[in-house]
Coordinates of C-alpha atoms in Angstrom, one line a residue:
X191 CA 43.6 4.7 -38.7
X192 CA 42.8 7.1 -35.5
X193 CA 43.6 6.1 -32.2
X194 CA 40.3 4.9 -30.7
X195 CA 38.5 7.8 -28.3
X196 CA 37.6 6.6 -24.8
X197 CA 34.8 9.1 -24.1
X198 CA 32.5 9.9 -21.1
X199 CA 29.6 12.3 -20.5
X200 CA 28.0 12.8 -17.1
X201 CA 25.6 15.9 -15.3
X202 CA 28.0 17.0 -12.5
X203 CA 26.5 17.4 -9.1
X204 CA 26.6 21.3 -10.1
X205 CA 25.0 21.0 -12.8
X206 CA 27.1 21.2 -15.4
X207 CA 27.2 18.9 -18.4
X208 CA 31.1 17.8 -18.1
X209 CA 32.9 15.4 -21.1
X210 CA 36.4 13.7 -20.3
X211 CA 38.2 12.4 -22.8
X212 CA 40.8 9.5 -21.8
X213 CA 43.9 7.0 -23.4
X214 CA 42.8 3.9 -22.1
X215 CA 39.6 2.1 -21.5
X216 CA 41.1 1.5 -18.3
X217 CA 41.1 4.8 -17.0
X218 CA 38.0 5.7 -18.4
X219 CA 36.4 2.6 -16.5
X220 CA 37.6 3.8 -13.1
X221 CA 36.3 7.3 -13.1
X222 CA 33.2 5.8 -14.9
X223 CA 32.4 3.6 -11.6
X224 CA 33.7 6.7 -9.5
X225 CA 31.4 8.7 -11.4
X226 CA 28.2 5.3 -10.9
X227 CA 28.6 5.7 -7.5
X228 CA 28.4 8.7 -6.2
X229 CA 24.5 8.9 -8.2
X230 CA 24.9 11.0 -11.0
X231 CA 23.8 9.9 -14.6
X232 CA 26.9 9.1 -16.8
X233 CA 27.0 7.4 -20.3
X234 CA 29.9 6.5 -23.1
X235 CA 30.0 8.7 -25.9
X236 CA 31.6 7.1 -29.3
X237 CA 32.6 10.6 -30.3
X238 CA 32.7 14.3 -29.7
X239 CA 33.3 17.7 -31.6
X240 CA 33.9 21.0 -30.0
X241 CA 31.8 22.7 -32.5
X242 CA 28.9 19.9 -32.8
X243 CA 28.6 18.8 -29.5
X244 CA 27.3 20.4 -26.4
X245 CA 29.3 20.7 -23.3
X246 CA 29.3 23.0 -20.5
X247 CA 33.4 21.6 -19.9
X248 CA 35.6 19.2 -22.0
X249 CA 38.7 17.9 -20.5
X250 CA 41.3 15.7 -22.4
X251 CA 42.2 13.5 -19.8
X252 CA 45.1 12.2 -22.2
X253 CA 46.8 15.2 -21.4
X254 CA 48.9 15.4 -18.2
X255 CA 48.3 19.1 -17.6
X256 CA 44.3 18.5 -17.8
X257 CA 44.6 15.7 -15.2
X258 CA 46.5 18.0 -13.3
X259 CA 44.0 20.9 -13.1
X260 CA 40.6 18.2 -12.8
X261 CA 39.9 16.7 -10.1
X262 CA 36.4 14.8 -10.4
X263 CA 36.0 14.5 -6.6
X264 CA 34.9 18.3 -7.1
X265 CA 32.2 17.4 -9.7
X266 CA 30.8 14.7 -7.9

């Protein structure tokens, strides 16, 4: 059996349609409230496939270089 995806999908303040992808619900809750608060539309996706779904950037947050280079302060 997979590992279970903990997904979100927001419209970043620029516009952009961003999708982070994250190991715990945990995580995924926090930047999901971040996310609440600052105003911007943002829902839980059960799953996503580069070649079926549409992003404008997808960003494994599992990974420790992606959490590196993101920063969601700069997209909200």
């Amino acid at each position: 059996m997979a590992d279970p995806r903990y997904i979100l999908q927001f419209k970043a303040a620029t516009g952009f349609s961003v999708v982070l992808e994250y190991g715990s619900e945990e995580k995924l809750q926090a930047d999901e409230k971040r996310i609440r608060e600052a105003g911007l539309e943002v829902e839980r996706i059960h799953d996503y496939h580069f070649n079926f779904s549409n992003a404008d950037l997808f960003m494994d947050m599992r990974s420790p270089e992606c959490v590196e280079q993101f920063d969601l302060d700069d997209w909200i």
